[in-house]
Coordinates of C-alpha atoms and ligand atoms in Angstrom, one line a residue:
X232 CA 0.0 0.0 0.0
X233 CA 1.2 3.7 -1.0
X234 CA 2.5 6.2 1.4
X235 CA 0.6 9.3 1.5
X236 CA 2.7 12.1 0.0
X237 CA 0.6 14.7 1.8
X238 CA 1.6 18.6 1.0
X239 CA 0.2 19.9 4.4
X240 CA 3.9 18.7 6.7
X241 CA 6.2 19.8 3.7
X242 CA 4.7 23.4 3.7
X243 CA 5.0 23.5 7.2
X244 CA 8.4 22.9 7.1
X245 CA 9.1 25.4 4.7
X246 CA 7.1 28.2 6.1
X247 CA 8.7 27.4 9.6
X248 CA 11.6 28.8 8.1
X249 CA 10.2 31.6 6.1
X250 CA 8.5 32.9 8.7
X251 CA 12.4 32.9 10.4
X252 CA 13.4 34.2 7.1
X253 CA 10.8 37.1 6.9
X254 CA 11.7 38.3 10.5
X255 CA 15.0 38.5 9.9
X256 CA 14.6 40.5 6.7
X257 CA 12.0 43.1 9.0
X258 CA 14.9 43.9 11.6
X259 CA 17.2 44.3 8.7
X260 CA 15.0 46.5 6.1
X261 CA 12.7 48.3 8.5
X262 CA 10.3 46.5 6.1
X263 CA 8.3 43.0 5.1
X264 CA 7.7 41.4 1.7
X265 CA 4.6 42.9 0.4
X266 CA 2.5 41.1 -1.8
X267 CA -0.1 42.4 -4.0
X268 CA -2.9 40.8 -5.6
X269 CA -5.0 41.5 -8.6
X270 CA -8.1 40.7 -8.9
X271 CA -11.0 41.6 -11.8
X272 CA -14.9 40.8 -11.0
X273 CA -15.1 38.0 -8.7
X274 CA -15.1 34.6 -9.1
X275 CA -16.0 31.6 -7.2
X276 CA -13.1 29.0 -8.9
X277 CA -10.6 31.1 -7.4
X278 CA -11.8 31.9 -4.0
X279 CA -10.5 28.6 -2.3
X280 CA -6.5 29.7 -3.4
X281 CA -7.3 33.3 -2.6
X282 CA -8.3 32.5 0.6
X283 CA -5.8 30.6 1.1
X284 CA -2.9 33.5 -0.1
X285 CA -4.5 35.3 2.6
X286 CA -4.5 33.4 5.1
X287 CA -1.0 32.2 4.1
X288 CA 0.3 35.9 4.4
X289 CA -0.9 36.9 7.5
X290 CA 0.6 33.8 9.1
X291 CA 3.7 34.5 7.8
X292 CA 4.2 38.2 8.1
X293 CA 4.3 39.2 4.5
X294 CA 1.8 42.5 3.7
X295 CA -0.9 41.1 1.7
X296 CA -2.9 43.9 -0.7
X297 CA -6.3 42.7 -2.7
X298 CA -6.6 45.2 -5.5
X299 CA -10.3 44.0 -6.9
X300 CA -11.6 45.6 -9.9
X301 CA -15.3 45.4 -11.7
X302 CA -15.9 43.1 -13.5
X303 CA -15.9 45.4 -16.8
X304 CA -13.0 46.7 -16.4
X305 CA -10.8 47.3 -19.1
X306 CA -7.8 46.0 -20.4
X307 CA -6.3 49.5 -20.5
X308 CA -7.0 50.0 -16.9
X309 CA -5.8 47.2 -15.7
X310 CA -2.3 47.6 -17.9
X311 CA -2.4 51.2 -16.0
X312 CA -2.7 49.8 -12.3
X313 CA -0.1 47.1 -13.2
X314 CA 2.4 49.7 -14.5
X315 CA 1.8 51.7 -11.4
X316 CA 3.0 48.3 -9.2
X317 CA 5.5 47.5 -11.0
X318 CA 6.7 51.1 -10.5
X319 CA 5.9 50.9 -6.5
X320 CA 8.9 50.1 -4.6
X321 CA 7.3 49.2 -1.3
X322 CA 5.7 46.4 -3.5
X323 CA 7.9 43.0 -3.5
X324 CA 5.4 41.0 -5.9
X325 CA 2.1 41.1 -7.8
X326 CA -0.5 38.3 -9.2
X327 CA -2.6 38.3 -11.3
X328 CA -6.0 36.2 -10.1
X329 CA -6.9 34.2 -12.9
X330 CA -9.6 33.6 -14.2
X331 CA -10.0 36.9 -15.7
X332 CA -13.2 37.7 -17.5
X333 CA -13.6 37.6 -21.6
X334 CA -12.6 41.3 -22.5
X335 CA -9.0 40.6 -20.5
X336 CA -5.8 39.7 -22.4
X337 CA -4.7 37.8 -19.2
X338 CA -1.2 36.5 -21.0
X339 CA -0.8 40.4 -22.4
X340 CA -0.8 41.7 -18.1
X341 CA 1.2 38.7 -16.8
X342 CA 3.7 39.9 -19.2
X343 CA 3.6 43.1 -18.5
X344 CA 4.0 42.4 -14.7
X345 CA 7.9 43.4 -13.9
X346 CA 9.7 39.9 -13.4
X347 CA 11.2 40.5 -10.7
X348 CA 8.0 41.2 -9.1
X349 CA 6.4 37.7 -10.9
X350 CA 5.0 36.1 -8.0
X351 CA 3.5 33.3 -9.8
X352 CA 6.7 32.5 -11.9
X353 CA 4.9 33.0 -15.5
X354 CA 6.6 36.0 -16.8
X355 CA 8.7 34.9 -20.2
X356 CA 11.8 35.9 -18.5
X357 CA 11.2 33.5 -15.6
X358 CA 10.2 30.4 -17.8
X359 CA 13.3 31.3 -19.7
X360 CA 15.3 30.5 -16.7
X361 CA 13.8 27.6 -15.8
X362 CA 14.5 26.9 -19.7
X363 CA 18.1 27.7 -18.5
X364 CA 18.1 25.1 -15.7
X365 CA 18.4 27.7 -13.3
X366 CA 15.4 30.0 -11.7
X367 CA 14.5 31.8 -8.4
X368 CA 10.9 32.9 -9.8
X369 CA 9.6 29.0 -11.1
X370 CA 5.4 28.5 -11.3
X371 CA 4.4 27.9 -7.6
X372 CA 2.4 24.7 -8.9
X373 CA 5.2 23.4 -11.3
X374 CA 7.4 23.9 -7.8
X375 CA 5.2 22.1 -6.1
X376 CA 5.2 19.4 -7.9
X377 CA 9.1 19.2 -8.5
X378 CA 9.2 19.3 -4.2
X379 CA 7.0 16.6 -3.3
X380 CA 8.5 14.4 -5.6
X381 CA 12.0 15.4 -4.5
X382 CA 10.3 15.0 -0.4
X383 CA 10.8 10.7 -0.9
X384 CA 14.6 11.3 -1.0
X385 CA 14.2 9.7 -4.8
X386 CA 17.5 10.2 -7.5
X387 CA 15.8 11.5 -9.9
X388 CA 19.4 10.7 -12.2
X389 CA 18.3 8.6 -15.2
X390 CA 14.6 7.9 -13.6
X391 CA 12.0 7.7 -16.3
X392 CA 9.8 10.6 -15.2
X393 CA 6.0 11.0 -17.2
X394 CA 4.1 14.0 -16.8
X395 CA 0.2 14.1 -18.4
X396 CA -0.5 17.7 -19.0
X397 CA 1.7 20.3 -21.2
X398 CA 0.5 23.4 -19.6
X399 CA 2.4 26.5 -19.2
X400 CA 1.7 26.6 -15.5
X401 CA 2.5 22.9 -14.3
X402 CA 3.1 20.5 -17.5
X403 CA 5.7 22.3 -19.6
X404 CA 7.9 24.2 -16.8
X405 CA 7.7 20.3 -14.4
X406 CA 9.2 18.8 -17.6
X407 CA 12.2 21.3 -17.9
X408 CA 12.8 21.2 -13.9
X409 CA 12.7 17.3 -14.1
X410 CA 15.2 17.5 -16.9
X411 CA 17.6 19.6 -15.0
X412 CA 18.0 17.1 -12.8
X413 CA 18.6 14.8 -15.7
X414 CA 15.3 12.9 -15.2
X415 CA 14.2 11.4 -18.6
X416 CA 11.5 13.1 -18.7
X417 CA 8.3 12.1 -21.5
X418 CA 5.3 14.2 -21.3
X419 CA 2.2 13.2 -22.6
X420 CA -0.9 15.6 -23.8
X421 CA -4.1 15.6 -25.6
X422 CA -2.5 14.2 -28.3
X423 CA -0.9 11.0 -26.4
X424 CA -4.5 10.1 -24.7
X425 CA -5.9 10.3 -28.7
X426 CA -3.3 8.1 -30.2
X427 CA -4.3 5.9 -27.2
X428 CA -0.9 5.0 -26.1
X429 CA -1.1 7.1 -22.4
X430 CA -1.3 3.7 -20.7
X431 CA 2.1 2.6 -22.0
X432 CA 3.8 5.5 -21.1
X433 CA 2.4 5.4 -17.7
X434 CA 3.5 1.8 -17.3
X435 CA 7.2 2.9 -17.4
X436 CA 6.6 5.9 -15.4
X437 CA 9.1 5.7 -11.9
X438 CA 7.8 8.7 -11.3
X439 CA 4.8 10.1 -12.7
X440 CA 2.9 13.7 -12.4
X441 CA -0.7 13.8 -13.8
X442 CA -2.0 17.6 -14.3
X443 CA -5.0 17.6 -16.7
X444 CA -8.3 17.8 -14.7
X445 CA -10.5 14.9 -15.5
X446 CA -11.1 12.5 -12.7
X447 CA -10.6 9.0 -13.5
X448 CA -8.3 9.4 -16.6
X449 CA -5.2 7.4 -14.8
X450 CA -6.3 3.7 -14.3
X451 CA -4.6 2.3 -11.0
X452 CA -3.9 -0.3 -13.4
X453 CA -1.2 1.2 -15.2
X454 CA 0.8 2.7 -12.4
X455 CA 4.5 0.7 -11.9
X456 CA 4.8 -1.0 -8.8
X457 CA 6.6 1.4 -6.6
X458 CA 6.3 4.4 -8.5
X459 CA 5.9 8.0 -7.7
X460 CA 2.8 9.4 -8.3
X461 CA 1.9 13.3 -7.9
X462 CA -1.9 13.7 -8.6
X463 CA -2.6 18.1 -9.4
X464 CA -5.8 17.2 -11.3
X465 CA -8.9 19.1 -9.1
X466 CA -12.3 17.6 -10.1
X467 CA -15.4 17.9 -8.5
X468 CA -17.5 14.6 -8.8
X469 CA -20.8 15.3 -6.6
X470 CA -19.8 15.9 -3.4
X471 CA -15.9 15.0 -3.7
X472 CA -13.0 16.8 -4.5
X473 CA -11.3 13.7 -6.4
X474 CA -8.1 13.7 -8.9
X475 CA -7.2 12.3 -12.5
X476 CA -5.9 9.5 -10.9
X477 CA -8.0 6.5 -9.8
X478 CA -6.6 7.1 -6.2
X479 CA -7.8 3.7 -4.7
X480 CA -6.2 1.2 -7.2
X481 CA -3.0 3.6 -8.1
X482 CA -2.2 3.5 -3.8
X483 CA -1.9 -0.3 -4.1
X484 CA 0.9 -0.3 -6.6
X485 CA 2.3 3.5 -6.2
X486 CA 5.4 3.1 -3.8
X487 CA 4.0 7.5 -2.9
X488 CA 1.0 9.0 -4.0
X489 CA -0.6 12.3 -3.3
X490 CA -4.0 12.8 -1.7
X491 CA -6.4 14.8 -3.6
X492 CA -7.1 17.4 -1.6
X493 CA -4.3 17.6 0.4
X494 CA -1.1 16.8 -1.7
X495 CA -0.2 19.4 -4.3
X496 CA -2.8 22.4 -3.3
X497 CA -1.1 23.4 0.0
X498 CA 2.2 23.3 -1.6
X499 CA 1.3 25.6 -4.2
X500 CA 0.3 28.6 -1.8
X501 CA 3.6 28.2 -0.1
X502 CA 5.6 28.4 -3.0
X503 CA 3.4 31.6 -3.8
X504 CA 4.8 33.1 -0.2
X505 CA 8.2 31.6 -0.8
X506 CA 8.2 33.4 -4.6
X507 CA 7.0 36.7 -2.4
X508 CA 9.5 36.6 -0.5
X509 CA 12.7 35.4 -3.4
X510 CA 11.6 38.8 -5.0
X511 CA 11.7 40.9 -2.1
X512 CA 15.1 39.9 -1.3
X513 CA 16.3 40.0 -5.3
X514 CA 15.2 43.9 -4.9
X515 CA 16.8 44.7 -2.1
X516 CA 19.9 43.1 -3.6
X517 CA 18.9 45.1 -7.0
X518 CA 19.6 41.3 -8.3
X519 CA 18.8 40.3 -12.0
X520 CA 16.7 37.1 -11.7
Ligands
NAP103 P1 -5.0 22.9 -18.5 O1 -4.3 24.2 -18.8 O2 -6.4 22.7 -18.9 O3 -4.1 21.7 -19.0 C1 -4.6 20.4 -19.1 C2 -3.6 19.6 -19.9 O4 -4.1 18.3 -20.0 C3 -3.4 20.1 -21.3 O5 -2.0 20.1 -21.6 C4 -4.2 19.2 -22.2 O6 -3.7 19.1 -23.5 C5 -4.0 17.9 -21.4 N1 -5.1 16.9 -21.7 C6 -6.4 17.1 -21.8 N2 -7.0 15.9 -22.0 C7 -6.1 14.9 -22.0 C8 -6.1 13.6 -22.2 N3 -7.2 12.9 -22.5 N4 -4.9 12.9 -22.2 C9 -3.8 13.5 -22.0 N5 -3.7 14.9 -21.8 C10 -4.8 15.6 -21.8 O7 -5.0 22.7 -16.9 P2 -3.9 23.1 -15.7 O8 -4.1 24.5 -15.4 O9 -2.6 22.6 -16.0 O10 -4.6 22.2 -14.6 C11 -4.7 20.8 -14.6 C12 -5.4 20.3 -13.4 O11 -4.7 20.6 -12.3 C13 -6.8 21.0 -13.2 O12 -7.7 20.0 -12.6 C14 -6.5 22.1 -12.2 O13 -7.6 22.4 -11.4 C15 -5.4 21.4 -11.4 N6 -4.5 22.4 -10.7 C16 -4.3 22.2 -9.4 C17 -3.4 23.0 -8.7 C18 -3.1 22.8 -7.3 O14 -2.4 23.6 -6.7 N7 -3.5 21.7 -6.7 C19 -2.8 24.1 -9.4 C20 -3.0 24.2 -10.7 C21 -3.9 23.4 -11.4 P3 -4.2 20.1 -24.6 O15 -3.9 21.5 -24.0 O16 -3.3 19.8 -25.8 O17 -5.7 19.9 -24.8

């Protein structure tokens, strides 16, 4: 039977010591990380992780600002209010709440957000580093990922690594982080689970990261007998939160799997703090990231 790979212990861990981290950075700088959000319309998809930023925040001592606009706002207005936080120097990092409603060119203000103020990771200049095999500003979720996996003391030298989803946020940045480590790393998309041939990737998979967001996709029946399994897929199936991975079958053969909720979510917000805080101190060393 799989050991739970539960996010909730690890995060601890890390915000023990960025609370430490954040105290010692007030009595030096007179000042804490401040962390501005931005938020247009509200929306109920994205309450749950802003409550969580939040909450997240306060505990640790970093400012926390909710900037939220109508919902018709437009895209000129929000370019405006980003420029004026990028420009801010009490400011140590901005997001962007996504969703964003229709009449936004969300990709257009994440790009526009100063990268060294990128909480989230996402700005061009921060993938390209990653791309580089060397970041301070990564995508909290692709982070997440890459440190539970890394939480089972696992090699990751050689290891045939799958991911399932190639999306800018988790999918595509995973895959370049895995490969840094010299993982060999496959990932799989829409187009692998059409050609029908996701199950014999999967069967190889030592370690394998599933971020698509339909429950059930991963039969338990293709996992490898002691493999890794990191489950990001959120899917609500009547009353349950559940993952893409057939959770009950998958823990008999997975040597580590992840608990949906409970593995990869609370690991994401603290690699949002943790980005908060890399940026503040990149500042105050005027450091290029
Ligand atoms: P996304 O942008 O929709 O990406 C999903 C990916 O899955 C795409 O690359 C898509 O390929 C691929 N895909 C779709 N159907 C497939 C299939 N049948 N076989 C193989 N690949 C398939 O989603 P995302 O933002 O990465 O999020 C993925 C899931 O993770 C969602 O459930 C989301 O809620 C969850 N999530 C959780 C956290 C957390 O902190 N726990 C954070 C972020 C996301 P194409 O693009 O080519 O169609």
């Amino acid at each position: 039977m799989a050991e739970l790979l539960k996010g909730k212990p690890i995060a601890d861990k890390i915000k023990e010591d960025l609370k430490k981290e954040i105290e010692d950075l007030k009595s030096k700088f007179g000042k804490s990380p401040k962390l501005v959000a931005v938020q247009i319309g509200e929306n109920s998809s994205s309450a749950v992780y802003l409550k969580a930023q939040i909450k997240n925040a306060e505990n640790l001592g970093i400012e926390y600002v909710l900037n939220t606009l109508p919902e018709d706002t437009p895209q000129q207005e929000v370019e405006q209010l980003i420029d004026d936080l990028n420009k801010d120097e009490d400011i140590s990092a901005i997001i962007l709440q996504l969703p964003v409603p229709k009449q936004i060119d969300a990709k257009r203000l994440v790009n526009l957000i100063d990268s060294v103020k990128d909480a989230e990771g996402m700005h061009p200049s921060n993938l390209g580093q990653v791309l580089l095999g060397k970041w301070s500003l990564a995508p909290c979720t692709a982070s997440a990922c890459l440190t539970l996996v890394e939480s089972t003391g696992i090699d990751l030298y050689g290891k045939e690594v799958v991911i399932v989803g190639h999306s800018e946020i988790v999918g595509k940045p995973l895959s370049l982080m895995l490969l840094s480590k010299f993982a060999t790393t496959t990932v799989c998309h829409i187009g692998t689970g059409e050609r029908g041939v996701l199950p014999e990737h999967i069967k190889r998979a030592e370690v394998l990261v599933v971020a698509v967001g339909k429950a059930g996709l991963i039969k338990g029946e293709w996992i490898k007998e002691g493999a890794i399994v990191v489950d990001v897929g959120i899917n609500r199936v009547g009353d349950k939160i559940v993952g893409d991975v057939e959770f009950q079958e998958a823990s008999k053969r997975a040597a580590h799997i992840t608990p949906v909720p409970g593995g990869v979510g609370p690991l994401t917000t603290t690699m949002l703090m943790k980005n908060t805080v890399e940026a503040f101190k990149a500042q105050k060393a005027k450091k290029i990231i």
